[in-house]
PDB file of C-alpha atoms and ligand atoms in Angstrom:
ATOM      1  CA  MET A   5       2.630 -70.969  -1.146  1.00  0.00           C
ATOM      2  CA  SER A   6       0.960 -72.100  -4.305  1.00  0.00           C
ATOM      3  CA  LEU A   7      -2.606 -72.226  -5.492  1.00  0.00           C
ATOM      4  CA  SER A   8      -1.768 -74.323  -8.514  1.00  0.00           C
ATOM      5  CA  GLY A   9      -4.598 -76.703  -9.366  1.00  0.00           C
ATOM      6  CA  LYS A  10      -7.152 -74.385  -7.701  1.00  0.00           C
ATOM      7  CA  THR A  11      -9.691 -72.348  -9.649  1.00  0.00           C
ATOM      8  CA  ALA A  12     -10.816 -68.873  -8.601  1.00  0.00           C
ATOM      9  CA  ILE A  13     -13.808 -66.828  -9.700  1.00  0.00           C
ATOM     10  CA  ILE A  14     -13.298 -63.137  -9.000  1.00  0.00           C
ATOM     11  CA  THR A  15     -16.427 -61.103  -9.691  1.00  0.00           C
ATOM     12  CA  GLY A  16     -15.876 -57.565 -10.955  1.00  0.00           C
ATOM     13  CA  SER A  17     -12.275 -58.274 -11.899  1.00  0.00           C
ATOM     14  CA  THR A  18     -11.976 -56.039 -14.959  1.00  0.00           C
ATOM     15  CA  SER A  19     -10.996 -53.071 -12.770  1.00  0.00           C
ATOM     16  CA  GLY A  20      -9.651 -51.907  -9.423  1.00  0.00           C
ATOM     17  CA  ILE A  21      -9.529 -54.266  -6.444  1.00  0.00           C
ATOM     18  CA  GLY A  22     -10.944 -57.279  -8.308  1.00  0.00           C
ATOM     19  CA  LEU A  23      -8.336 -56.985 -11.047  1.00  0.00           C
ATOM     20  CA  ALA A  24      -5.537 -56.831  -8.457  1.00  0.00           C
ATOM     21  CA  ILE A  25      -6.952 -59.921  -6.721  1.00  0.00           C
ATOM     22  CA  ALA A  26      -7.176 -61.787 -10.052  1.00  0.00           C
ATOM     23  CA  ARG A  27      -3.535 -60.929 -10.800  1.00  0.00           C
ATOM     24  CA  ALA A  28      -2.405 -61.983  -7.317  1.00  0.00           C
ATOM     25  CA  LEU A  29      -4.282 -65.312  -7.310  1.00  0.00           C
ATOM     26  CA  GLY A  30      -3.018 -65.937 -10.843  1.00  0.00           C
ATOM     27  CA  ASN A  31       0.524 -65.240  -9.667  1.00  0.00           C
ATOM     28  CA  GLU A  32       0.010 -67.957  -7.043  1.00  0.00           C
ATOM     29  CA  GLY A  33      -0.777 -70.392  -9.847  1.00  0.00           C
ATOM     30  CA  ALA A  34      -4.584 -70.486  -9.652  1.00  0.00           C
ATOM     31  CA  ASN A  35      -6.790 -70.775 -12.724  1.00  0.00           C
ATOM     32  CA  VAL A  36      -8.639 -67.489 -12.961  1.00  0.00           C
ATOM     33  CA  MET A  37     -12.178 -66.774 -14.167  1.00  0.00           C
ATOM     34  CA  LEU A  38     -12.420 -63.048 -14.794  1.00  0.00           C
ATOM     35  CA  ASN A  39     -15.768 -61.253 -14.712  1.00  0.00           C
ATOM     36  CA  GLY A  40     -16.975 -57.693 -15.048  1.00  0.00           C
ATOM     37  CA  PHE A  41     -17.844 -55.058 -17.587  1.00  0.00           C
ATOM     38  CA  GLY A  42     -15.512 -53.207 -19.895  1.00  0.00           C
ATOM     39  CA  ASP A  43     -14.117 -52.781 -23.357  1.00  0.00           C
ATOM     40  CA  PRO A  44     -13.636 -56.255 -24.932  1.00  0.00           C
ATOM     41  CA  ALA A  45     -10.149 -55.372 -26.215  1.00  0.00           C
ATOM     42  CA  ALA A  46      -9.055 -54.220 -22.741  1.00  0.00           C
ATOM     43  CA  ILE A  47     -10.490 -57.407 -21.193  1.00  0.00           C
ATOM     44  CA  ALA A  48      -8.629 -59.525 -23.783  1.00  0.00           C
ATOM     45  CA  ARG A  49      -5.394 -57.697 -22.865  1.00  0.00           C
ATOM     46  CA  VAL A  50      -5.926 -58.379 -19.134  1.00  0.00           C
ATOM     47  CA  LYS A  51      -6.670 -62.030 -19.888  1.00  0.00           C
ATOM     48  CA  ALA A  52      -3.468 -62.377 -21.928  1.00  0.00           C
ATOM     49  CA  GLU A  53      -1.404 -60.508 -19.332  1.00  0.00           C
ATOM     50  CA  ILE A  54      -2.556 -62.736 -16.443  1.00  0.00           C
ATOM     51  CA  ALA A  55      -2.129 -65.877 -18.558  1.00  0.00           C
ATOM     52  CA  ALA A  56       1.449 -64.864 -19.457  1.00  0.00           C
ATOM     53  CA  ALA A  57       2.405 -64.347 -15.797  1.00  0.00           C
ATOM     54  CA  ASN A  58       0.559 -67.377 -14.542  1.00  0.00           C
ATOM     55  CA  ALA A  59       1.014 -71.126 -14.486  1.00  0.00           C
ATOM     56  CA  GLY A  60      -2.758 -71.626 -14.453  1.00  0.00           C
ATOM     57  CA  ARG A  61      -5.300 -70.873 -17.170  1.00  0.00           C
ATOM     58  CA  VAL A  62      -7.442 -67.756 -17.540  1.00  0.00           C
ATOM     59  CA  ASP A  63     -10.923 -67.255 -18.942  1.00  0.00           C
ATOM     60  CA  TYR A  64     -13.568 -64.529 -18.868  1.00  0.00           C
ATOM     61  CA  HIS A  65     -17.315 -64.688 -18.246  1.00  0.00           C
ATOM     62  CA  GLY A  66     -19.435 -61.582 -18.774  1.00  0.00           C
ATOM     63  CA  ALA A  67     -22.194 -62.393 -16.249  1.00  0.00           C
ATOM     64  CA  ASP A  68     -24.132 -59.356 -15.085  1.00  0.00           C
ATOM     65  CA  MET A  69     -23.963 -59.829 -11.323  1.00  0.00           C
ATOM     66  CA  SER A  70     -27.440 -58.348 -10.891  1.00  0.00           C
ATOM     67  CA  LYS A  71     -28.894 -61.345 -12.785  1.00  0.00           C
ATOM     68  CA  PRO A  72     -29.223 -64.632 -10.845  1.00  0.00           C
ATOM     69  CA  ALA A  73     -29.434 -66.814 -13.985  1.00  0.00           C
ATOM     70  CA  GLU A  74     -26.199 -65.323 -15.345  1.00  0.00           C
ATOM     71  CA  ILE A  75     -24.488 -65.899 -11.981  1.00  0.00           C
ATOM     72  CA  ALA A  76     -25.561 -69.559 -12.065  1.00  0.00           C
ATOM     73  CA  ASP A  77     -24.044 -69.787 -15.542  1.00  0.00           C
ATOM     74  CA  LEU A  78     -20.799 -68.155 -14.357  1.00  0.00           C
ATOM     75  CA  VAL A  79     -20.326 -70.837 -11.687  1.00  0.00           C
ATOM     76  CA  ALA A  80     -21.402 -73.714 -13.973  1.00  0.00           C
ATOM     77  CA  LYS A  81     -19.175 -72.595 -16.879  1.00  0.00           C
ATOM     78  CA  THR A  82     -16.185 -72.123 -14.560  1.00  0.00           C
ATOM     79  CA  ASN A  83     -16.663 -75.635 -13.190  1.00  0.00           C
ATOM     80  CA  ALA A  84     -17.036 -77.056 -16.704  1.00  0.00           C
ATOM     81  CA  THR A  85     -13.990 -75.178 -18.048  1.00  0.00           C
ATOM     82  CA  PHE A  86     -11.541 -75.793 -15.215  1.00  0.00           C
ATOM     83  CA  GLY A  87     -12.995 -78.844 -13.441  1.00  0.00           C
ATOM     84  CA  SER A  88     -13.579 -77.168 -10.078  1.00  0.00           C
ATOM     85  CA  VAL A  89     -14.534 -73.955  -8.319  1.00  0.00           C
ATOM     86  CA  ASP A  90     -12.280 -73.653  -5.267  1.00  0.00           C
ATOM     87  CA  ILE A  91     -12.128 -69.931  -4.550  1.00  0.00           C
ATOM     88  CA  VAL A  92     -14.868 -67.336  -4.967  1.00  0.00           C
ATOM     89  CA  VAL A  93     -14.115 -63.680  -4.408  1.00  0.00           C
ATOM     90  CA  ASN A  94     -17.334 -61.671  -4.272  1.00  0.00           C
ATOM     91  CA  ASN A  95     -16.022 -58.282  -5.275  1.00  0.00           C
ATOM     92  CA  ALA A  96     -18.300 -56.720  -7.926  1.00  0.00           C
ATOM     93  CA  GLY A  97     -19.734 -53.496  -6.620  1.00  0.00           C
ATOM     94  CA  ILE A  98     -21.156 -50.111  -7.497  1.00  0.00           C
ATOM     95  CA  GLN A  99     -21.813 -46.936  -5.530  1.00  0.00           C
ATOM     96  CA  PHE A 100     -24.438 -44.187  -5.610  1.00  0.00           C
ATOM     97  CA  VAL A 101     -24.545 -41.214  -3.276  1.00  0.00           C
ATOM     98  CA  ALA A 102     -27.751 -39.294  -2.426  1.00  0.00           C
ATOM     99  CA  PRO A 103     -29.852 -38.431   0.620  1.00  0.00           C
ATOM    100  CA  VAL A 104     -32.293 -41.209   1.478  1.00  0.00           C
ATOM    101  CA  GLU A 105     -35.341 -39.090   0.575  1.00  0.00           C
ATOM    102  CA  LYS A 106     -33.941 -38.595  -2.916  1.00  0.00           C
ATOM    103  CA  PHE A 107     -32.356 -42.025  -3.367  1.00  0.00           C
ATOM    104  CA  PRO A 108     -33.764 -43.524  -6.614  1.00  0.00           C
ATOM    105  CA  THR A 109     -35.454 -46.890  -6.059  1.00  0.00           C
ATOM    106  CA  GLU A 110     -33.691 -48.383  -9.070  1.00  0.00           C
ATOM    107  CA  LYS A 111     -30.283 -47.388  -7.605  1.00  0.00           C
ATOM    108  CA  TRP A 112     -31.210 -49.009  -4.272  1.00  0.00           C
ATOM    109  CA  ASP A 113     -32.269 -52.193  -6.075  1.00  0.00           C
ATOM    110  CA  ALA A 114     -29.122 -52.275  -8.236  1.00  0.00           C
ATOM    111  CA  ILE A 115     -26.736 -51.782  -5.287  1.00  0.00           C
ATOM    112  CA  ILE A 116     -28.447 -54.459  -3.191  1.00  0.00           C
ATOM    113  CA  ALA A 117     -28.451 -56.838  -6.178  1.00  0.00           C
ATOM    114  CA  ILE A 118     -24.818 -56.303  -7.242  1.00  0.00           C
ATOM    115  CA  ASN A 119     -23.124 -55.611  -3.885  1.00  0.00           C
ATOM    116  CA  LEU A 120     -25.068 -58.119  -1.741  1.00  0.00           C
ATOM    117  CA  SER A 121     -27.437 -60.558  -3.464  1.00  0.00           C
ATOM    118  CA  SER A 122     -24.833 -61.561  -6.062  1.00  0.00           C
ATOM    119  CA  ALA A 123     -22.691 -62.996  -3.247  1.00  0.00           C
ATOM    120  CA  PHE A 124     -25.615 -65.104  -2.054  1.00  0.00           C
ATOM    121  CA  HIS A 125     -26.047 -66.464  -5.586  1.00  0.00           C
ATOM    122  CA  THR A 126     -22.372 -67.321  -6.180  1.00  0.00           C
ATOM    123  CA  ILE A 127     -22.153 -69.009  -2.769  1.00  0.00           C
ATOM    124  CA  HIS A 128     -25.449 -70.856  -3.319  1.00  0.00           C
ATOM    125  CA  HIS A 129     -24.021 -72.435  -6.486  1.00  0.00           C
ATOM    126  CA  ALA A 130     -20.331 -72.786  -5.567  1.00  0.00           C
ATOM    127  CA  LEU A 131     -20.483 -74.033  -1.963  1.00  0.00           C
ATOM    128  CA  PRO A 132     -21.715 -77.550  -2.896  1.00  0.00           C
ATOM    129  CA  LEU A 133     -18.819 -77.864  -5.388  1.00  0.00           C
ATOM    130  CA  MET A 134     -16.320 -76.807  -2.705  1.00  0.00           C
ATOM    131  CA  LYS A 135     -17.802 -79.116  -0.062  1.00  0.00           C
ATOM    132  CA  ALA A 136     -17.618 -82.060  -2.479  1.00  0.00           C
ATOM    133  CA  ARG A 137     -13.863 -81.462  -2.838  1.00  0.00           C
ATOM    134  CA  LYS A 138     -13.421 -80.749   0.913  1.00  0.00           C
ATOM    135  CA  TRP A 139     -11.638 -77.423   0.283  1.00  0.00           C
ATOM    136  CA  GLY A 140     -12.814 -73.943  -0.521  1.00  0.00           C
ATOM    137  CA  ARG A 141     -12.306 -70.269   0.146  1.00  0.00           C
ATOM    138  CA  ILE A 142     -15.107 -67.724  -0.050  1.00  0.00           C
ATOM    139  CA  ILE A 143     -13.907 -64.141   0.287  1.00  0.00           C
ATOM    140  CA  ASN A 144     -16.467 -61.363   0.401  1.00  0.00           C
ATOM    141  CA  ILE A 145     -15.305 -57.812  -0.238  1.00  0.00           C
ATOM    142  CA  SER A 146     -17.162 -55.691   2.289  1.00  0.00           C
ATOM    143  CA  SER A 147     -15.877 -52.245   3.342  1.00  0.00           C
ATOM    144  CA  ALA A 148     -15.250 -49.945   6.271  1.00  0.00           C
ATOM    145  CA  HIS A 149     -18.887 -49.206   5.409  1.00  0.00           C
ATOM    146  CA  GLY A 150     -19.668 -52.753   6.549  1.00  0.00           C
ATOM    147  CA  LEU A 151     -18.689 -51.669  10.071  1.00  0.00           C
ATOM    148  CA  VAL A 152     -19.664 -47.995  10.259  1.00  0.00           C
ATOM    149  CA  ALA A 153     -21.893 -45.702   8.217  1.00  0.00           C
ATOM    150  CA  SER A 154     -21.589 -42.505   6.222  1.00  0.00           C
ATOM    151  CA  ALA A 155     -24.476 -40.220   5.288  1.00  0.00           C
ATOM    152  CA  GLU A 156     -26.004 -40.433   1.814  1.00  0.00           C
ATOM    153  CA  LYS A 157     -24.835 -44.005   1.207  1.00  0.00           C
ATOM    154  CA  THR A 158     -27.828 -45.931   2.548  1.00  0.00           C
ATOM    155  CA  ALA A 159     -27.856 -48.694  -0.054  1.00  0.00           C
ATOM    156  CA  TYR A 160     -24.081 -49.212  -0.024  1.00  0.00           C
ATOM    157  CA  VAL A 161     -23.863 -49.233   3.787  1.00  0.00           C
ATOM    158  CA  ALA A 162     -26.828 -51.630   4.022  1.00  0.00           C
ATOM    159  CA  ALA A 163     -25.270 -53.954   1.437  1.00  0.00           C
ATOM    160  CA  LYS A 164     -21.817 -53.873   3.049  1.00  0.00           C
ATOM    161  CA  HIS A 165     -23.223 -54.530   6.546  1.00  0.00           C
ATOM    162  CA  GLY A 166     -25.369 -57.266   4.995  1.00  0.00           C
ATOM    163  CA  ILE A 167     -22.417 -58.998   3.404  1.00  0.00           C
ATOM    164  CA  LEU A 168     -20.743 -59.336   6.813  1.00  0.00           C
ATOM    165  CA  GLY A 169     -23.893 -61.048   8.112  1.00  0.00           C
ATOM    166  CA  LEU A 170     -23.927 -63.328   5.077  1.00  0.00           C
ATOM    167  CA  THR A 171     -20.243 -64.094   5.690  1.00  0.00           C
ATOM    168  CA  LYS A 172     -20.878 -65.142   9.318  1.00  0.00           C
ATOM    169  CA  SER A 173     -23.906 -67.281   8.504  1.00  0.00           C
ATOM    170  CA  VAL A 174     -22.185 -69.110   5.624  1.00  0.00           C
ATOM    171  CA  ALA A 175     -19.118 -69.596   7.850  1.00  0.00           C
ATOM    172  CA  LEU A 176     -21.250 -71.443  10.429  1.00  0.00           C
ATOM    173  CA  GLU A 177     -22.736 -73.669   7.745  1.00  0.00           C
ATOM    174  CA  ALA A 178     -19.331 -74.348   6.139  1.00  0.00           C
ATOM    175  CA  SER A 179     -17.506 -75.170   9.362  1.00  0.00           C
ATOM    176  CA  ASN A 180     -15.712 -78.543   9.354  1.00  0.00           C
ATOM    177  CA  THR A 181     -16.156 -78.984   5.609  1.00  0.00           C
ATOM    178  CA  GLY A 182     -12.758 -77.604   4.546  1.00  0.00           C
ATOM    179  CA  VAL A 183     -14.417 -74.427   3.317  1.00  0.00           C
ATOM    180  CA  THR A 184     -13.937 -71.029   4.946  1.00  0.00           C
ATOM    181  CA  CYS A 185     -15.906 -67.844   4.411  1.00  0.00           C
ATOM    182  CA  ASN A 186     -14.400 -64.526   5.437  1.00  0.00           C
ATOM    183  CA  ALA A 187     -14.581 -60.878   4.461  1.00  0.00           C
ATOM    184  CA  ILE A 188     -12.184 -58.038   3.743  1.00  0.00           C
ATOM    185  CA  CYS A 189     -13.074 -54.480   4.739  1.00  0.00           C
ATOM    186  CA  PRO A 190     -11.054 -51.869   2.848  1.00  0.00           C
ATOM    187  CA  GLY A 191     -11.122 -48.184   3.668  1.00  0.00           C
ATOM    188  CA  TRP A 192     -10.461 -45.815   0.768  1.00  0.00           C
ATOM    189  CA  VAL A 193      -8.751 -47.499  -2.194  1.00  0.00           C
ATOM    190  CA  LEU A 194      -8.063 -45.272  -5.204  1.00  0.00           C
ATOM    191  CA  THR A 195     -10.025 -47.034  -7.946  1.00  0.00           C
ATOM    192  CA  PRO A 196     -12.539 -45.743 -10.523  1.00  0.00           C
ATOM    193  CA  LEU A 197     -15.328 -46.241  -7.915  1.00  0.00           C
ATOM    194  CA  VAL A 198     -13.650 -43.729  -5.561  1.00  0.00           C
ATOM    195  CA  GLN A 199     -12.234 -41.427  -8.256  1.00  0.00           C
ATOM    196  CA  GLN A 200     -15.829 -40.762  -9.370  1.00  0.00           C
ATOM    197  CA  GLN A 201     -16.697 -39.659  -5.826  1.00  0.00           C
ATOM    198  CA  ILE A 202     -13.638 -37.380  -5.634  1.00  0.00           C
ATOM    199  CA  ASP A 203     -14.476 -35.812  -9.005  1.00  0.00           C
ATOM    200  CA  ALA A 204     -18.121 -35.295  -7.939  1.00  0.00           C
ATOM    201  CA  ARG A 205     -17.014 -33.623  -4.686  1.00  0.00           C
ATOM    202  CA  ALA A 206     -14.589 -31.326  -6.538  1.00  0.00           C
ATOM    203  CA  LYS A 207     -17.378 -30.262  -8.886  1.00  0.00           C
ATOM    204  CA  ALA A 208     -20.023 -29.819  -6.173  1.00  0.00           C
ATOM    205  CA  GLN A 209     -17.718 -27.851  -3.845  1.00  0.00           C
ATOM    206  CA  GLY A 210     -15.891 -25.840  -6.522  1.00  0.00           C
ATOM    207  CA  VAL A 211     -12.464 -27.083  -5.357  1.00  0.00           C
ATOM    208  CA  THR A 212      -9.599 -28.788  -7.180  1.00  0.00           C
ATOM    209  CA  VAL A 213      -9.491 -32.569  -7.513  1.00  0.00           C
ATOM    210  CA  LYS A 214      -6.400 -32.558  -5.240  1.00  0.00           C
ATOM    211  CA  GLN A 215      -8.299 -30.597  -2.553  1.00  0.00           C
ATOM    212  CA  ALA A 216     -11.292 -32.954  -2.840  1.00  0.00           C
ATOM    213  CA  ASN A 217      -8.943 -35.936  -2.625  1.00  0.00           C
ATOM    214  CA  ASP A 218      -7.271 -34.608   0.551  1.00  0.00           C
ATOM    215  CA  ALA A 219     -10.637 -33.745   2.134  1.00  0.00           C
ATOM    216  CA  LEU A 220     -12.020 -37.222   1.392  1.00  0.00           C
ATOM    217  CA  LEU A 221      -9.068 -38.903   3.097  1.00  0.00           C
ATOM    218  CA  GLY A 222      -8.906 -36.409   5.986  1.00  0.00           C
ATOM    219  CA  GLU A 223     -12.570 -36.867   6.851  1.00  0.00           C
ATOM    220  CA  LYS A 224     -12.297 -40.603   7.505  1.00  0.00           C
ATOM    221  CA  GLN A 225      -8.757 -41.958   7.657  1.00  0.00           C
ATOM    222  CA  PRO A 226      -6.215 -40.928  10.327  1.00  0.00           C
ATOM    223  CA  GLN A 227      -3.597 -42.392   7.979  1.00  0.00           C
ATOM    224  CA  LEU A 228      -3.898 -39.938   5.112  1.00  0.00           C
ATOM    225  CA  GLN A 229      -3.175 -42.446   2.393  1.00  0.00           C
ATOM    226  CA  PHE A 230      -5.124 -44.873   0.284  1.00  0.00           C
ATOM    227  CA  THR A 231      -4.902 -48.624   0.774  1.00  0.00           C
ATOM    228  CA  THR A 232      -3.697 -50.021  -2.565  1.00  0.00           C
ATOM    229  CA  PRO A 233      -5.534 -52.687  -4.591  1.00  0.00           C
ATOM    230  CA  GLU A 234      -2.373 -54.807  -4.273  1.00  0.00           C
ATOM    231  CA  GLN A 235      -2.557 -54.637  -0.451  1.00  0.00           C
ATOM    232  CA  ILE A 236      -6.160 -55.891  -0.553  1.00  0.00           C
ATOM    233  CA  ALA A 237      -5.103 -58.622  -3.004  1.00  0.00           C
ATOM    234  CA  ALA A 238      -2.371 -59.749  -0.586  1.00  0.00           C
ATOM    235  CA  LEU A 239      -5.040 -60.185   2.113  1.00  0.00           C
ATOM    236  CA  ALA A 240      -7.091 -62.324  -0.282  1.00  0.00           C
ATOM    237  CA  VAL A 241      -4.038 -64.499  -1.013  1.00  0.00           C
ATOM    238  CA  PHE A 242      -3.480 -64.830   2.741  1.00  0.00           C
ATOM    239  CA  LEU A 243      -7.099 -65.953   3.272  1.00  0.00           C
ATOM    240  CA  CYS A 244      -6.471 -68.699   0.695  1.00  0.00           C
ATOM    241  CA  SER A 245      -3.382 -69.942   2.540  1.00  0.00           C
ATOM    242  CA  ASP A 246      -3.103 -72.723   5.104  1.00  0.00           C
ATOM    243  CA  ALA A 247      -2.214 -70.066   7.687  1.00  0.00           C
ATOM    244  CA  ALA A 248      -5.822 -68.841   7.426  1.00  0.00           C
ATOM    245  CA  SER A 249      -7.503 -72.244   7.499  1.00  0.00           C
ATOM    246  CA  ASN A 250      -8.963 -71.640  10.977  1.00  0.00           C
ATOM    247  CA  MET A 251     -10.248 -68.158  10.188  1.00  0.00           C
ATOM    248  CA  GLN A 252     -13.992 -68.551   9.838  1.00  0.00           C
ATOM    249  CA  GLY A 253     -16.677 -65.853   9.555  1.00  0.00           C
ATOM    250  CA  THR A 254     -14.432 -62.930  10.348  1.00  0.00           C
ATOM    251  CA  GLN A 255     -13.104 -59.858   8.566  1.00  0.00           C
ATOM    252  CA  LEU A 256      -9.709 -58.385   7.777  1.00  0.00           C
ATOM    253  CA  VAL A 257      -9.761 -54.588   7.927  1.00  0.00           C
ATOM    254  CA  SER A 258      -7.325 -52.330   6.017  1.00  0.00           C
ATOM    255  CA  ASP A 259      -8.769 -48.863   6.470  1.00  0.00           C
ATOM    256  CA  GLY A 260      -6.006 -46.501   7.638  1.00  0.00           C
ATOM    257  CA  GLY A 261      -7.598 -46.240  11.084  1.00  0.00           C
ATOM    258  CA  TRP A 262     -11.071 -45.298   9.798  1.00  0.00           C
ATOM    259  CA  THR A 263     -12.991 -47.680  12.094  1.00  0.00           C
ATOM    260  CA  ALA A 264     -10.658 -47.303  15.088  1.00  0.00           C
ATOM    261  CA  GLN A 265     -12.320 -43.969  15.880  1.00  0.00           C
TER     262      GLN A 265
HETATM  263  P1  NAD B   6     -14.234 -50.556  -9.606  1.00  0.00           P
HETATM  264  O1  NAD B   6     -15.318 -49.647 -10.074  1.00  0.00           O
HETATM  265  O2  NAD B   6     -12.820 -50.271  -9.980  1.00  0.00           O
HETATM  266  O3  NAD B   6     -14.544 -52.065 -10.032  1.00  0.00           O
HETATM  267  C1  NAD B   6     -15.829 -52.605  -9.940  1.00  0.00           C
HETATM  268  C2  NAD B   6     -15.885 -53.874 -10.749  1.00  0.00           C
HETATM  269  O4  NAD B   6     -17.210 -54.409 -10.640  1.00  0.00           O
HETATM  270  C3  NAD B   6     -15.616 -53.650 -12.244  1.00  0.00           C
HETATM  271  O5  NAD B   6     -14.895 -54.748 -12.768  1.00  0.00           O
HETATM  272  C4  NAD B   6     -17.023 -53.621 -12.830  1.00  0.00           C
HETATM  273  O6  NAD B   6     -17.075 -53.965 -14.218  1.00  0.00           O
HETATM  274  C5  NAD B   6     -17.693 -54.650 -11.963  1.00  0.00           C
HETATM  275  N1  NAD B   6     -19.150 -54.572 -11.993  1.00  0.00           N
HETATM  276  C6  NAD B   6     -19.956 -53.523 -11.700  1.00  0.00           C
HETATM  277  N2  NAD B   6     -21.233 -53.858 -11.888  1.00  0.00           N
HETATM  278  C7  NAD B   6     -21.246 -55.152 -12.311  1.00  0.00           C
HETATM  279  C8  NAD B   6     -22.264 -56.064 -12.683  1.00  0.00           C
HETATM  280  N3  NAD B   6     -23.568 -55.723 -12.659  1.00  0.00           N
HETATM  281  N4  NAD B   6     -21.906 -57.291 -13.070  1.00  0.00           N
HETATM  282  C9  NAD B   6     -20.589 -57.678 -13.121  1.00  0.00           C
HETATM  283  N5  NAD B   6     -19.586 -56.839 -12.784  1.00  0.00           N
HETATM  284  C10 NAD B   6     -19.921 -55.603 -12.381  1.00  0.00           C
HETATM  285  O7  NAD B   6     -14.421 -50.605  -8.013  1.00  0.00           O
HETATM  286  P2  NAD B   6     -13.463 -51.067  -6.821  1.00  0.00           P
HETATM  287  O8  NAD B   6     -13.191 -49.874  -6.000  1.00  0.00           O
HETATM  288  O9  NAD B   6     -12.360 -51.916  -7.304  1.00  0.00           O
HETATM  289  O10 NAD B   6     -14.512 -51.929  -5.977  1.00  0.00           O
HETATM  290  C11 NAD B   6     -14.441 -53.336  -5.868  1.00  0.00           C
HETATM  291  C12 NAD B   6     -15.144 -53.751  -4.580  1.00  0.00           C
HETATM  292  O11 NAD B   6     -14.443 -53.196  -3.475  1.00  0.00           O
HETATM  293  C13 NAD B   6     -16.582 -53.261  -4.469  1.00  0.00           C
HETATM  294  O12 NAD B   6     -17.378 -54.251  -3.868  1.00  0.00           O
HETATM  295  C14 NAD B   6     -16.457 -52.068  -3.560  1.00  0.00           C
HETATM  296  O13 NAD B   6     -17.643 -51.805  -2.863  1.00  0.00           O
HETATM  297  C15 NAD B   6     -15.358 -52.547  -2.625  1.00  0.00           C
HETATM  298  N6  NAD B   6     -14.688 -51.492  -1.895  1.00  0.00           N
HETATM  299  C16 NAD B   6     -14.029 -50.501  -2.559  1.00  0.00           C
HETATM  300  C17 NAD B   6     -13.418 -49.508  -1.821  1.00  0.00           C
HETATM  301  C18 NAD B   6     -12.667 -48.399  -2.463  1.00  0.00           C
HETATM  302  O14 NAD B   6     -12.295 -47.442  -1.767  1.00  0.00           O
HETATM  303  N7  NAD B   6     -12.412 -48.437  -3.751  1.00  0.00           N
HETATM  304  C19 NAD B   6     -13.481 -49.515  -0.424  1.00  0.00           C
HETATM  305  C20 NAD B   6     -14.167 -50.535   0.212  1.00  0.00           C
HETATM  306  C21 NAD B   6     -14.770 -51.532  -0.537  1.00  0.00           C
END
């Protein structure tokens, strides 16, 4: 399978799951527009690394995904640079953990903006471009927390449930246009977003990082292992394939049994 001639925007692709998806789509020959925060030298290295392994071209746009005008520019610049926007992976995300009574309003607003509203904005701008070319793939990175809840994660759980609703609604509107819109729901994936939570638990409970790690997995996942970023990336590649062309408004779950309980 090849995605050569297609162009993919992957939001939040300077780290973790997004970076793995950018590498995987690049390996399939797609042009890649990277996005996310980070050290400019590290981003330049990632850009060069993907370009070296990839038949397509690679660029970077530093849009802050909490800012609608910057998101509009991300889509417009990608279209201008590569000539199309065929694949959008809405992946950028942040986490904050606190009881609802103590949850800071600015953290709520930031999580809803980055983890949910940003996907509305990318889709709003990219869907017309995809429809015009009669082919497109929109992939929204939700979570096991899109299907079930955990305490002290109100904003994240609301955003991840919301993105599944957005996915279904866009899927209905995109049907019979050549564009599909689906979601991926990972369980625990060991990335900086989760490592921060493990480190915070170790500190709060006075246990080692290894003990906090094992407790985090044991609490939620019958399979006591992390899903890897590369496994999530393989699902994204699958959703871009012809084999997935009749998947519309659904989700692929890789959560070690978390939501089977
Ligand atoms: P990560 O922290 O490794 O990466 C997050 C990425 O988002 C980074 O590139 C970061 O720069 C970018 N980002 C953050 N705020 C941004 C902003 N305002 N504008 C642009 N980019 C921004 O996290 P990850 O674990 O790879 O998470 C990626 C996605 O996967 C998130 O949506 C997350 O909710 C979801 N997810 C992660 C897990 C997990 O266990 N790690 C599980 C389920 C879902």
